[in-house]
Amino acid sequence: MELGFWSCCCNDGNSGLLLKQRIPDVALFQACSLEAWYQTAGGLVTQVRGSAADFALRLGALAPHGPAAILRHGHVRGDPREGLPSDSLVAKVLTLEKAKDLLQQVAEEKVPKVSTGELSGLWTLQAYVEPRYGLRIISAYHCNSYLEERSDIFSHRFRGLYPPPNAEIPVPDGAKDSPKELETPYRQAIESKTLGIARFAHKFHQLDLDGMVLEFIFDLQGRIVLHGCWAFSICDRPRRAAPPGAQVIWQQPRVHSVPRPEEPEQVPKIHTPPRPRKAADPAQLLLEFWQGEALLGEAAFDCPFHTELRVLPLAPRPPAFSPEALGQCGNAVVSLTPKQGQWLVFKLGRAEALKTESEDPVHAVLWLWRSGEYVPVWSSHAEPVEEFVDGKWDWVHVWPGEAVQLPLPSADRSGPRPSPPVAAVPTPEGRRCEARGPEPELDTVKSPYDHVCGAELAAHWGMSEKGVLQGHLLAHQATQRLKLSRSNRTGLLKQLAERVVSFHNMNRQWEIFLETMKSQHQEAQKKLKIQEEFLDSTKERFDACHGEHEQALAGICRRMSAEVDELRHRERLEADQLANSQARVDGQRQKVQELEAQKETLQTSLGRVRCKLDDLAAEDVKLRQQLEETRAQHLAEQAAMLKSARISEDLVELQQLKKRLAATTVASGQEHKHILKMEDFVRRVANQDARSLRTGGGYILDSLAKAEAKALLQELGLE
């Protein structure tokens, strides 16, 4: 987006002529200072004197709600994830609050900050205009080296580039932001606006636009609004008054009714020595274009006396090509600027229609005539760019921003300089080309087959086979000749020719059409009366049917209102039941968790008791064995007494163990009953019937509780 383009749409001079074009309110800022404020007044672009606070009030008055402004600024670092290169310009839609925050920072002389960084350079803030059709129209204007203008117009979705802030706009499936053709009336209107802006910039700002890409929209009233400029390029040459007798820098092509061919010059035989060339008095500069080892074309020219933008026709170097191939190698656009009478600044802009045979790079070589030979002074490679030229896509080779400063030759060139060697090509046989004298001109024409200006009289534009000039035939030929689908300087001529042809056909058919329409008029009046009667009866039936439908619609509305109230009441009841069920489920789930924790504690305690009991039993067996051995060795005589005592002790200990075993058995039984009860509860939860199969009573659990219960049963191995 060229942020400084808005200044080209406003005339600051004293002529009083303004551009007739509607634009949104646009404010240009340089960091934290307001540079300019442009708006539309009476359909004309004017500049307003005001401050950032005044612009904030203006935005609030235009859009108090919703999107209010569009911020355009440069993105220095870029965003590779989104495919945004560095030094690119972005646009963002802002609400009124965010726009006021930026303007408040400007009023406080602070550099505004956004998500991508500080707005330290040039940035703009323009009022948001809602498009009528949801489209933004792109108009790509281009003027080539032959002063032929072209305007390609297509449309895109507006929301694709300017989405509303803090909102997501649903995009239907298959919707793409691809270019779409406009209807002819809209395309012609946009084309007229584009050409008007180019003419205005040329006349009041002395800017010769090489190309620009404008963005238009239709507002809610259907008016065309210039919404912005994506890019524009200017021919790099200063505009100054040319001295008397000097060559004109920029001139409209002259138009002749019948072209007159110039008299052919005598072409002498010239030999072509290898580089470096030596000739009597050749051109001062020689420009060549190469692709590998192949020469694509060359042009010889002299140093100018003032700044010039030249279009150099390229010619092949003899004897590689035939004489019929001269002038078919393309053309080159160069800028020549003398400085202080001793230096020449040479800039090569572009080369078109080069006949390349491979994908190798094209490079240009500049030769300077010095000390009796051509000396190479500059060489550079080109950047191929694909452009839409003459109704088709073609490769154009450009040299952006490269310039070379050359010393002007000091040799005296008082005599006339002949044409460079490439201007005269010998024939393949090497014979001398004999000059032909000029053809005699005819003072009078006696037959349509007489030759005038190199062609028969009947072959000229507008001439019939009888040699009579007819306007409609001339208009038809102009229409056929200029029926290219592009905009150029002959667009008006094409439209006028179409009008003349249309008027001629209409004039021939008018009398027949008039008689036919008179008879049809009488028949139409009779049919009109019949249709009026039919319309009256139809209107009566329509009124009656309309009343019946209104009554039926009122009844339907009342019934639907009652159903809506009933549904809302039922919805509230079901919501309350759902809340109660969720509360019960939460309580039961918490109780299940508590029971599981208690179960784990009891199982741990039971395991410890069993381990202790086993240890005591083993210790008892060991002690008994030791006691028996001791008694058998030392107390054999008292075996019976000890045996009876041991038996009594064993009986006492057995009674104690029985008591402890009984207590443990009772506790284990209670724990087993509790576990069985818990298992039965979990099983009932897991195997509970669905809600649709229940006939009443009980409680309802969700599917999550059932799933958890089944998982617990599977984990314990009970299912």
XYZ file of C-alpha atoms in Angstrom:
719
model
C 0.000 0.000 0.000
C 1.589 3.261 -1.085
C 0.796 5.454 1.912
C 1.878 8.679 0.246
C -0.459 8.199 -2.719
C -3.233 10.313 -1.185
C -1.220 13.497 -1.684
C -1.332 12.856 -5.465
C -5.147 13.045 -5.383
C -5.244 16.572 -3.921
C -4.352 19.769 -5.784
C -2.473 22.219 -3.564
C -1.973 24.793 -6.326
C -3.875 27.970 -7.064
C -5.684 26.632 -10.140
C -8.777 25.740 -8.121
C -9.228 22.445 -10.006
C -9.816 19.442 -7.748
C -10.113 15.733 -8.414
C -13.721 14.571 -8.679
C -13.503 11.362 -6.682
C -15.027 10.119 -3.449
C -12.564 8.955 -0.796
C -12.912 8.112 2.910
C -11.525 10.488 5.498
C -7.775 9.750 5.494
C -5.143 11.081 7.908
C -1.408 10.738 7.133
C 0.957 10.511 10.088
C 4.730 10.591 10.329
C 5.492 8.839 13.623
C 3.622 11.008 16.171
C 2.806 14.032 13.971
C -0.233 14.592 11.744
C 1.004 15.449 8.233
C -2.254 15.803 6.265
C -5.978 15.105 6.414
C -7.930 14.444 3.191
C -11.683 14.058 2.732
C -14.436 14.442 0.129
C -16.386 17.705 0.004
C -19.063 18.009 -2.657
C -17.639 15.013 -4.504
C -14.146 16.621 -4.712
C -10.944 15.641 -2.889
C -9.895 18.409 -0.481
C -7.413 18.819 2.354
C -8.644 19.697 5.854
C -6.748 21.588 8.520
C -7.182 19.971 11.905
C -5.627 18.013 14.738
C -5.648 14.398 15.870
C -8.447 15.178 18.337
C -10.594 16.596 15.513
C -10.000 13.469 13.448
C -11.040 11.302 16.428
C -14.299 13.270 16.706
C -14.834 12.804 12.975
C -14.406 9.025 13.268
C -16.836 8.939 16.194
C -19.431 10.833 14.171
C -19.051 8.569 11.120
C -19.049 5.190 12.914
C -20.136 5.298 16.581
C -20.599 1.504 16.632
C -18.736 -1.380 14.999
C -15.607 -0.960 12.855
C -14.512 2.675 12.738
C -11.143 2.926 10.980
C -8.505 1.062 8.957
C -4.847 1.313 9.983
C -2.190 0.955 7.281
C 1.485 0.808 8.201
C 4.733 -0.839 7.209
C 5.760 -4.250 8.557
C 9.565 -4.048 8.726
C 10.393 -7.536 10.019
C 7.662 -9.431 8.206
C 6.041 -12.711 9.268
C 7.407 -15.828 7.485
C 4.706 -18.070 8.988
C 1.983 -16.069 7.249
C 4.000 -15.501 4.075
C 4.459 -11.781 4.819
C 7.825 -10.522 3.511
C 9.872 -7.832 5.169
C 9.234 -4.166 4.392
C 5.649 -4.998 3.454
C 2.571 -2.940 4.263
C -0.371 -4.286 6.212
C -3.938 -3.130 6.826
C -5.955 -3.721 9.995
C -9.540 -2.812 10.903
C -9.870 -1.016 14.261
C -12.754 -0.246 16.555
C -13.493 3.294 17.660
C -11.823 2.722 21.056
C -8.548 1.466 19.558
C -8.494 4.258 16.988
C -8.981 6.838 19.738
C -6.137 5.249 21.730
C -3.760 5.699 18.769
C -4.888 9.294 18.227
C -4.519 9.997 21.954
C -0.890 8.831 21.799
C -0.342 11.127 18.812
C -1.894 14.044 20.710
C 0.490 13.344 23.608
C 3.418 13.356 21.129
C 4.182 9.692 21.760
C 5.086 7.210 19.054
C 2.058 4.874 18.775
C 2.612 1.186 19.431
C 0.830 -1.774 17.858
C 1.301 -5.526 18.054
C 3.982 -5.499 15.335
C 6.022 -2.697 16.888
C 6.153 1.079 16.933
C 4.680 3.233 14.174
C 7.874 5.227 13.702
C 7.508 5.740 9.953
C 4.699 6.837 7.663
C 1.274 5.393 8.488
C -2.327 6.259 7.711
C -5.666 6.006 9.462
C -8.788 6.162 7.307
C -12.489 5.992 8.074
C -14.188 2.617 7.622
C -16.672 2.493 4.718
C -19.035 -0.480 4.553
C -19.101 -1.929 0.989
C -22.448 -2.454 -0.624
C -21.772 -5.743 -2.376
C -19.079 -7.064 -0.013
C -16.464 -6.658 -2.751
C -13.311 -4.661 -3.281
C -12.421 -3.883 -6.890
C -8.748 -3.943 -7.958
C -7.754 -1.809 -10.968
C -4.224 -2.492 -12.286
C -3.088 0.389 -14.520
C 0.006 0.178 -16.727
C 1.534 2.444 -19.371
C 4.247 0.847 -21.517
C 7.076 2.469 -23.428
C 4.806 3.113 -26.440
C 2.459 5.229 -24.274
C -0.205 2.539 -24.530
C -2.328 2.361 -21.393
C -3.982 -0.736 -20.014
C -6.313 -1.274 -17.063
C -7.090 -4.793 -15.786
C -10.076 -4.813 -13.429
C -11.270 -7.642 -11.174
C -12.849 -8.040 -7.752
C -12.108 -9.807 -4.449
C -14.037 -10.400 -1.237
C -13.821 -7.409 1.103
C -13.910 -9.477 4.309
C -10.963 -11.562 3.148
C -8.567 -8.622 3.646
C -10.504 -6.453 6.103
C -12.071 -8.787 8.714
C -14.016 -7.043 11.518
C -12.103 -6.740 14.819
C -12.789 -9.360 17.524
C -15.210 -11.256 15.315
C -15.107 -14.385 13.222
C -17.017 -14.260 9.946
C -18.064 -17.770 8.809
C -16.851 -18.542 5.309
C -18.931 -21.060 3.327
C -17.294 -24.252 2.127
C -15.468 -23.829 -1.131
C -15.367 -20.039 -0.906
C -12.048 -18.677 -2.126
C -10.761 -15.155 -2.520
C -10.126 -15.580 -6.237
C -10.413 -12.771 -8.807
C -13.871 -12.353 -10.331
C -14.831 -10.477 -13.466
C -17.138 -7.464 -13.216
C -19.994 -6.539 -15.485
C -19.246 -4.148 -18.323
C -20.909 -0.989 -16.851
C -19.067 -1.343 -13.538
C -15.777 -2.128 -15.282
C -16.086 0.921 -17.527
C -16.845 3.163 -14.549
C -13.810 1.887 -12.616
C -11.640 2.254 -15.726
C -12.759 5.868 -16.149
C -11.900 6.646 -12.519
C -8.460 5.025 -12.876
C -7.567 6.978 -16.001
C -8.841 10.191 -14.410
C -6.501 9.744 -11.444
C -3.545 9.084 -13.782
C -4.339 12.237 -15.798
C -4.724 14.308 -12.611
C -1.338 13.187 -11.254
C 0.303 13.969 -14.600
C -1.226 17.435 -14.959
C -1.102 18.856 -11.439
C 1.772 16.908 -9.840
C 4.023 16.377 -12.895
C 4.077 12.614 -12.294
C 4.292 10.245 -15.255
C 2.889 7.026 -13.817
C 4.352 3.835 -15.238
C 1.838 1.711 -13.342
C -0.397 1.647 -10.286
C -2.784 -0.712 -8.518
C -5.857 1.012 -7.063
C -8.570 -0.378 -4.818
C -12.199 0.777 -5.163
C -15.432 -0.117 -3.383
C -19.112 0.718 -3.809
C -20.613 2.357 -0.715
C -24.143 1.675 0.529
C -25.507 4.348 -1.854
C -23.846 2.638 -4.843
C -21.196 5.339 -5.342
C -17.602 4.522 -6.302
C -15.125 5.210 -3.477
C -11.332 5.150 -3.871
C -10.353 2.909 -0.963
C -6.561 2.846 -1.340
C -3.544 2.284 -3.557
C -1.572 -0.946 -3.352
C 1.354 0.205 -5.495
C 2.408 2.765 -8.061
C 5.592 3.413 -10.000
C 6.842 6.622 -11.588
C 9.125 7.099 -14.577
C 12.464 8.134 -13.096
C 13.181 11.426 -14.878
C 12.807 15.091 -13.869
C 10.276 17.277 -15.638
C 11.751 20.501 -16.917
C 11.181 22.917 -19.770
C 13.131 21.831 -22.858
C 15.302 24.466 -24.579
C 14.247 25.683 -28.035
C 15.119 23.202 -30.712
C 15.822 20.406 -28.246
C 14.188 16.995 -28.449
C 10.875 16.654 -26.596
C 11.069 14.476 -23.495
C 7.425 13.371 -23.439
C 5.207 13.744 -26.478
C 1.873 12.292 -27.516
C 2.085 10.211 -30.702
C 0.909 12.174 -33.713
C -2.013 10.788 -35.693
C -2.178 11.012 -39.511
C -5.222 10.243 -41.607
C -3.160 8.289 -44.147
C 0.443 7.335 -43.259
C 3.083 8.405 -45.768
C 6.171 6.193 -46.003
C 9.542 7.924 -45.931
C 11.897 7.752 -48.869
C 14.345 4.847 -48.563
C 17.946 5.733 -48.007
C 20.791 4.254 -49.987
C 22.387 1.454 -47.987
C 26.118 1.005 -48.693
C 27.995 -2.226 -48.297
C 29.477 -2.483 -44.807
C 31.719 -5.178 -43.413
C 31.300 -6.241 -39.770
C 34.648 -6.676 -38.036
C 34.808 -8.437 -34.655
C 34.785 -6.591 -31.331
C 36.116 -4.010 -30.633
C 34.607 -2.174 -33.569
C 36.387 0.572 -35.448
C 34.556 2.956 -37.760
C 34.964 6.458 -39.116
C 32.507 8.233 -36.820
C 30.242 5.713 -35.024
C 27.677 6.301 -32.302
C 28.992 7.251 -28.875
C 27.194 4.450 -26.990
C 26.356 0.877 -27.923
C 23.998 -1.292 -25.831
C 23.941 -5.080 -26.327
C 21.798 -7.846 -24.814
C 23.257 -11.361 -24.480
C 22.002 -14.744 -23.310
C 24.978 -17.002 -22.909
C 26.814 -16.921 -26.264
C 23.781 -15.682 -28.224
C 23.270 -12.014 -29.072
C 19.615 -11.045 -28.613
C 19.874 -7.505 -30.009
C 21.751 -4.230 -29.888
C 21.145 -0.498 -30.267
C 23.572 2.376 -30.978
C 22.805 5.934 -29.832
C 24.493 9.254 -28.987
C 24.727 11.214 -25.755
C 21.858 13.727 -25.373
C 22.111 17.382 -24.385
C 19.410 17.126 -21.696
C 17.581 14.491 -19.711
C 15.769 11.983 -21.899
C 13.757 8.798 -21.504
C 14.420 6.888 -24.718
C 12.812 3.803 -26.216
C 15.557 2.108 -28.248
C 14.528 -0.385 -30.954
C 16.858 -3.375 -30.932
C 18.311 -4.857 -34.111
C 20.354 -8.029 -34.694
C 24.039 -7.777 -35.524
C 24.833 -8.605 -39.194
C 25.351 -11.005 -40.872
C 23.656 -13.398 -38.428
C 20.142 -12.352 -39.457
C 18.420 -11.502 -42.695
C 17.412 -7.897 -43.533
C 13.740 -8.814 -43.029
C 14.446 -9.437 -39.328
C 15.476 -5.838 -38.587
C 13.389 -4.159 -35.925
C 11.958 -7.465 -34.627
C 14.318 -8.060 -31.698
C 12.367 -6.011 -29.142
C 13.028 -2.640 -27.559
C 14.739 -1.214 -24.487
C 13.846 1.734 -22.244
C 16.817 3.775 -20.978
C 17.200 7.022 -19.026
C 20.019 9.449 -19.975
C 20.870 12.388 -17.677
C 23.854 14.704 -18.427
C 25.554 16.281 -15.397
C 27.766 19.402 -15.476
C 28.541 18.866 -19.167
C 31.170 16.197 -18.406
C 29.301 13.187 -17.067
C 26.357 11.105 -18.220
C 24.172 9.067 -15.825
C 22.911 5.981 -17.673
C 20.012 3.919 -16.276
C 18.604 0.838 -17.978
C 14.956 0.289 -17.084
C 13.635 -2.707 -18.976
C 13.796 -4.718 -22.197
C 10.698 -6.116 -23.875
C 10.011 -8.736 -26.561
C 13.491 -10.290 -26.404
C 13.620 -13.576 -28.293
C 15.147 -15.797 -25.626
C 15.699 -19.479 -26.378
C 16.533 -20.815 -22.905
C 16.154 -20.030 -19.216
C 19.678 -18.638 -18.883
C 19.915 -15.111 -17.436
C 19.962 -12.148 -19.807
C 22.707 -9.604 -19.270
C 23.279 -6.207 -20.832
C 26.656 -4.793 -21.932
C 27.252 -1.071 -22.488
C 30.113 0.015 -24.814
C 31.598 3.530 -24.987
C 33.440 4.845 -28.068
C 36.861 5.971 -26.908
C 40.232 6.311 -28.721
C 39.019 4.749 -31.957
C 37.378 1.654 -30.471
C 34.445 0.501 -28.338
C 35.355 -0.071 -24.678
C 33.033 -2.017 -22.320
C 32.058 0.145 -19.338
C 29.141 -1.661 -17.666
C 27.471 -5.070 -17.516
C 24.589 -6.345 -15.415
C 22.148 -9.253 -15.250
C 18.390 -8.775 -15.591
C 15.496 -9.909 -13.440
C 12.759 -11.614 -15.504
C 9.215 -10.496 -14.622
C 6.034 -11.905 -16.150
C 3.580 -9.180 -17.234
C 0.335 -8.967 -19.197
C 1.424 -7.324 -22.491
C -0.823 -6.881 -25.548
C -3.465 -9.329 -24.375
C -1.096 -12.126 -23.309
C 1.410 -12.953 -20.592
C 5.036 -12.372 -21.584
C 8.429 -12.174 -19.879
C 9.923 -8.686 -19.456
C 13.530 -8.214 -18.302
C 14.076 -5.356 -15.846
C 17.126 -3.709 -14.244
C 15.736 -1.996 -11.107
C 17.729 0.801 -9.539
C 21.037 0.291 -11.393
C 22.836 3.373 -12.764
C 26.311 4.045 -14.154
C 28.112 7.392 -14.465
C 30.091 7.753 -17.707
C 32.510 10.464 -18.887
C 31.278 12.244 -22.010
C 33.577 11.907 -25.064
C 35.604 15.061 -25.750
C 36.039 14.517 -29.499
C 34.685 17.180 -31.837
C 31.675 15.980 -33.772
C 30.873 18.948 -35.943
C 30.059 16.915 -39.045
C 27.045 14.667 -39.463
C 27.348 11.229 -37.909
C 26.334 8.237 -40.011
C 24.102 5.475 -38.703
C 25.718 2.752 -36.573
C 26.800 -0.462 -38.265
C 23.693 -2.327 -37.107
C 21.424 0.031 -39.032
C 22.598 -1.325 -42.379
C 22.788 -5.093 -42.879
C 24.401 -6.669 -45.962
C 22.582 -9.330 -47.899
C 23.604 -12.984 -47.369
C 25.415 -13.006 -50.749
C 27.462 -9.949 -49.751
C 26.419 -7.850 -52.764
C 25.971 -4.079 -52.548
C 22.384 -3.036 -51.946
C 21.307 -0.620 -54.596
C 19.102 2.265 -53.506
C 15.726 2.694 -55.000
C 14.443 6.123 -55.882
C 11.226 7.482 -54.385
C 8.013 6.417 -56.044
C 6.267 9.170 -57.972
C 3.343 10.741 -56.159
C -0.096 10.901 -57.803
C -1.752 14.292 -57.992
C -5.164 12.888 -58.979
C -6.884 9.530 -58.499
C -8.838 8.169 -61.464
C -9.553 4.619 -60.282
C -9.976 2.876 -56.918
C -7.059 0.688 -57.963
C -4.620 3.620 -58.233
C -1.840 3.575 -55.653
C -1.866 6.297 -53.010
C 0.852 6.372 -50.347
C 2.047 2.889 -51.176
C -1.355 1.149 -51.364
C -4.471 1.045 -53.499
C -7.088 3.665 -52.781
C -9.681 1.012 -51.953
C -7.288 -0.491 -49.381
C -7.266 2.654 -47.222
C -9.466 3.023 -44.165
C -13.087 3.936 -44.851
C -12.843 3.367 -48.613
C -15.390 1.165 -50.340
C -14.677 -0.958 -53.383
C -15.866 1.923 -55.578
C -13.368 4.355 -54.039
C -15.953 6.279 -51.952
C -15.200 7.293 -48.361
C -18.030 6.003 -46.120
C -18.236 6.874 -42.448
C -19.928 3.704 -41.252
C -17.328 1.563 -43.054
C -14.516 3.545 -41.400
C -16.182 3.118 -37.997
C -16.609 -0.623 -38.564
C -12.935 -0.980 -39.485
C -11.888 1.005 -36.407
C -14.046 -1.237 -34.219
C -12.503 -4.383 -35.699
C -8.989 -2.952 -35.365
C -9.367 -1.830 -31.750
C -11.351 -4.715 -30.300
C -8.654 -5.680 -27.823
C -9.870 -6.341 -24.290
C -7.667 -3.693 -22.720
C -7.687 0.019 -22.050
C -5.511 2.334 -24.128
C -5.537 5.861 -25.499
C -7.760 4.772 -28.391
C -10.582 3.687 -26.111
C -12.567 6.816 -26.922
C -12.036 6.226 -30.654
C -13.298 2.685 -30.263
C -16.434 3.839 -28.444
C -17.123 6.539 -31.031
C -16.696 4.025 -33.845
C -19.131 1.650 -32.180
C -21.620 4.497 -31.790
C -21.305 5.423 -35.479
C -21.837 1.822 -36.596
C -24.784 1.468 -34.249
C -26.318 4.725 -35.478
C -25.894 3.653 -39.116
C -27.644 0.337 -38.521
C -30.350 2.036 -36.513
C -30.950 4.612 -39.257
C -31.386 1.867 -41.861
C -33.890 -0.034 -39.760
C -35.723 2.944 -38.330
C -38.401 3.283 -41.025
C -39.253 -0.416 -40.986
C -39.237 -0.377 -37.228
C -41.528 2.688 -37.111
C -44.229 1.116 -39.284
C -44.057 -2.093 -37.333
C -44.322 -0.271 -34.036
C -47.403 1.679 -35.120
C -49.334 -1.512 -35.782
C -47.976 -3.065 -32.615
C -48.986 0.043 -30.673
C -52.635 -0.381 -31.606
C -52.558 -4.062 -30.705
C -50.766 -3.240 -27.462
C -53.476 -0.745 -26.479
C -56.139 -3.417 -26.879
C -54.077 -5.914 -24.900
C -53.430 -3.242 -22.291
C -57.140 -2.753 -21.638
C -57.626 -6.495 -21.280
C -54.657 -6.707 -18.924
C -55.923 -3.780 -16.836
C -59.245 -5.557 -16.316
C -57.406 -8.735 -15.476
C -55.165 -6.847 -13.047
C -58.177 -5.285 -11.291
C -59.795 -8.677 -10.753
C -56.465 -10.150 -9.694
C -55.954 -7.326 -7.203
C -59.362 -7.985 -5.624
C -58.556 -11.683 -5.270
C -55.143 -10.795 -3.898
C -56.645 -8.484 -1.247
C -59.096 -11.170 -0.149
C -56.381 -13.832 -0.045
C -54.099 -11.420 1.820
C -56.708 -10.896 4.555
C -57.256 -14.637 4.953
C -53.543 -15.271 5.202
C -53.158 -12.519 7.809
C -55.841 -14.124 9.994
C -54.297 -17.576 9.569
C -50.864 -16.179 10.351
C -52.169 -14.504 13.524
C -53.642 -17.826 14.709
C -50.403 -19.641 13.975
C -48.456 -17.001 15.911
C -50.723 -17.357 18.955
C -50.430 -21.150 18.886
C -46.670 -21.014 18.508
C -46.393 -18.517 21.389
C -48.303 -20.884 23.666
C -46.120 -23.807 22.608
C -42.993 -21.751 23.231
C -44.167 -20.862 26.764
C -44.944 -24.506 27.476
C -41.559 -25.616 26.201
C -39.784 -23.018 28.336
C -41.681 -24.184 31.457
C -40.838 -27.806 30.695
C -37.236 -26.861 30.118
C -37.004 -25.194 33.535
C -38.511 -28.269 35.254
C -36.134 -30.631 33.500
C -33.220 -28.374 34.390
C -34.184 -28.547 38.086
C -34.485 -32.337 37.909
C -31.123 -32.556 36.227
C -29.511 -30.445 38.956
C -31.022 -32.657 41.697
C -29.879 -35.827 39.930
C -26.382 -34.482 39.589
C -26.315 -33.618 43.309
C -27.429 -37.168 44.245
C -24.884 -38.700 41.909
C -22.127 -36.613 43.478
C -23.148 -37.730 46.997
C -23.301 -41.395 46.043
C -19.971 -41.154 44.271
C -18.396 -39.627 47.388
C -19.894 -42.382 49.577
C -18.515 -45.078 47.266
C -15.070 -43.509 47.536
C -15.289 -43.523 51.362
C -16.348 -47.210 51.393
C -13.492 -48.137 49.095
C -11.014 -46.375 51.379
C -12.455 -48.191 54.443
C -12.281 -51.512 52.599
C -8.620 -51.010 51.803
C -7.903 -50.173 55.486
C -9.686 -53.315 56.763
C -7.968 -55.564 54.244
C -4.592 -54.199 55.345
C -5.442 -54.825 59.033
C -6.672 -58.371 58.310
C -3.450 -59.182 56.483
C -1.362 -57.991 59.421
C -3.405 -60.122 61.881
C -2.987 -63.239 59.754
C 0.761 -62.697 59.484
C 1.052 -62.235 63.267
C -0.998 -65.377 63.925
C 1.197 -67.441 61.625
C 4.330 -66.141 63.361
C 2.944 -67.031 66.812
C 1.971 -70.533 65.690
C 5.441 -71.178 64.297
C 7.068 -69.845 67.470
C 4.804 -72.046 69.597
C 5.754 -75.182 67.650
C 9.432 -74.354 68.007
C 9.194 -73.787 71.762
C 7.274 -77.013 72.256
C 9.930 -78.966 70.462
C 12.657 -77.412 72.602
C 10.662 -78.098 75.759
C 10.161 -81.755 74.855
C 13.823 -82.220 74.163
C 14.764 -80.634 77.487
C 12.301 -82.769 79.413
C 13.461 -85.904 77.686
C 17.089 -85.256 78.643
C 16.923 -83.860 82.192
C 13.537 -84.654 83.622
C 12.826 -88.155 82.472
C 11.646 -89.183 85.931
C 9.149 -86.384 86.075
C 7.862 -86.914 82.538
C 4.412 -87.852 83.626
C 4.103 -84.846 85.951
C 5.494 -82.489 83.369
C 3.344 -84.002 80.706
C 0.212 -83.417 82.765
C 1.358 -79.859 83.554
C 2.138 -79.282 79.951
C -1.216 -80.594 78.941
C -2.933 -78.252 81.394
C -0.902 -75.306 80.131
C -1.649 -76.277 76.569
C -5.308 -76.488 77.400
C -5.247 -73.046 78.967
C -3.346 -71.638 76.030
C -5.678 -73.450 73.647
C -8.658 -71.828 75.347
C -7.058 -68.445 74.961
C -6.281 -69.107 71.338
C -9.838 -70.282 70.760
C -11.163 -67.087 72.292
C -8.869 -65.001 70.130
C -9.756 -67.104 67.079
C -13.455 -66.710 67.814
C -13.060 -62.937 68.102
C -11.037 -62.813 64.905
C -13.585 -65.061 63.165
C -16.433 -62.770 64.240
C -14.550 -59.687 62.998
C -13.671 -61.429 59.754
C -17.279 -62.476 59.265
C -18.497 -58.938 59.800
C -15.854 -57.650 57.388
C -16.844 -60.316 54.852
C -20.508 -59.331 55.162
C -19.543 -55.698 54.701
C -17.464 -56.591 51.619
C -20.323 -58.653 50.187
C -22.702 -55.779 50.779
C -20.298 -53.373 49.082
C -19.818 -55.807 46.196
C -23.580 -56.179 45.792
C -23.994 -52.380 45.769
C -21.304 -51.917 43.145
C -22.764 -54.769 41.057
C -26.243 -53.208 41.194
C -24.785 -49.881 40.120
C -22.960 -51.524 37.238
C -25.954 -53.638 36.114
C -28.653 -50.993 36.545
C -31.163 -50.831 33.678
C -31.271 -47.916 31.283
C -33.494 -44.972 32.042
C -35.807 -45.814 29.147
C -36.500 -49.332 30.612
C -37.327 -48.203 34.136
C -40.941 -48.067 35.269
C -40.468 -46.000 38.435
C -38.726 -45.986 41.786
C -35.066 -46.201 42.694
C -32.509 -43.740 41.542
C -30.866 -42.897 38.211
C -27.108 -42.821 37.669
C -25.253 -41.534 34.672
C -23.214 -43.726 32.346
C -19.937 -42.612 33.934
C -20.853 -44.161 37.328
C -21.856 -47.415 35.640
C -18.599 -47.546 33.734
C -16.553 -46.945 36.898
C -18.460 -49.687 38.768
C -17.887 -52.216 35.988
C -14.206 -51.331 35.887
C -13.952 -51.909 39.671
C -15.588 -55.354 39.381
C -13.221 -56.348 36.595
C -10.231 -55.126 38.613
C -11.251 -57.233 41.668
C -11.910 -60.254 39.472
C -15.583 -60.482 40.443
C -16.949 -60.424 36.917
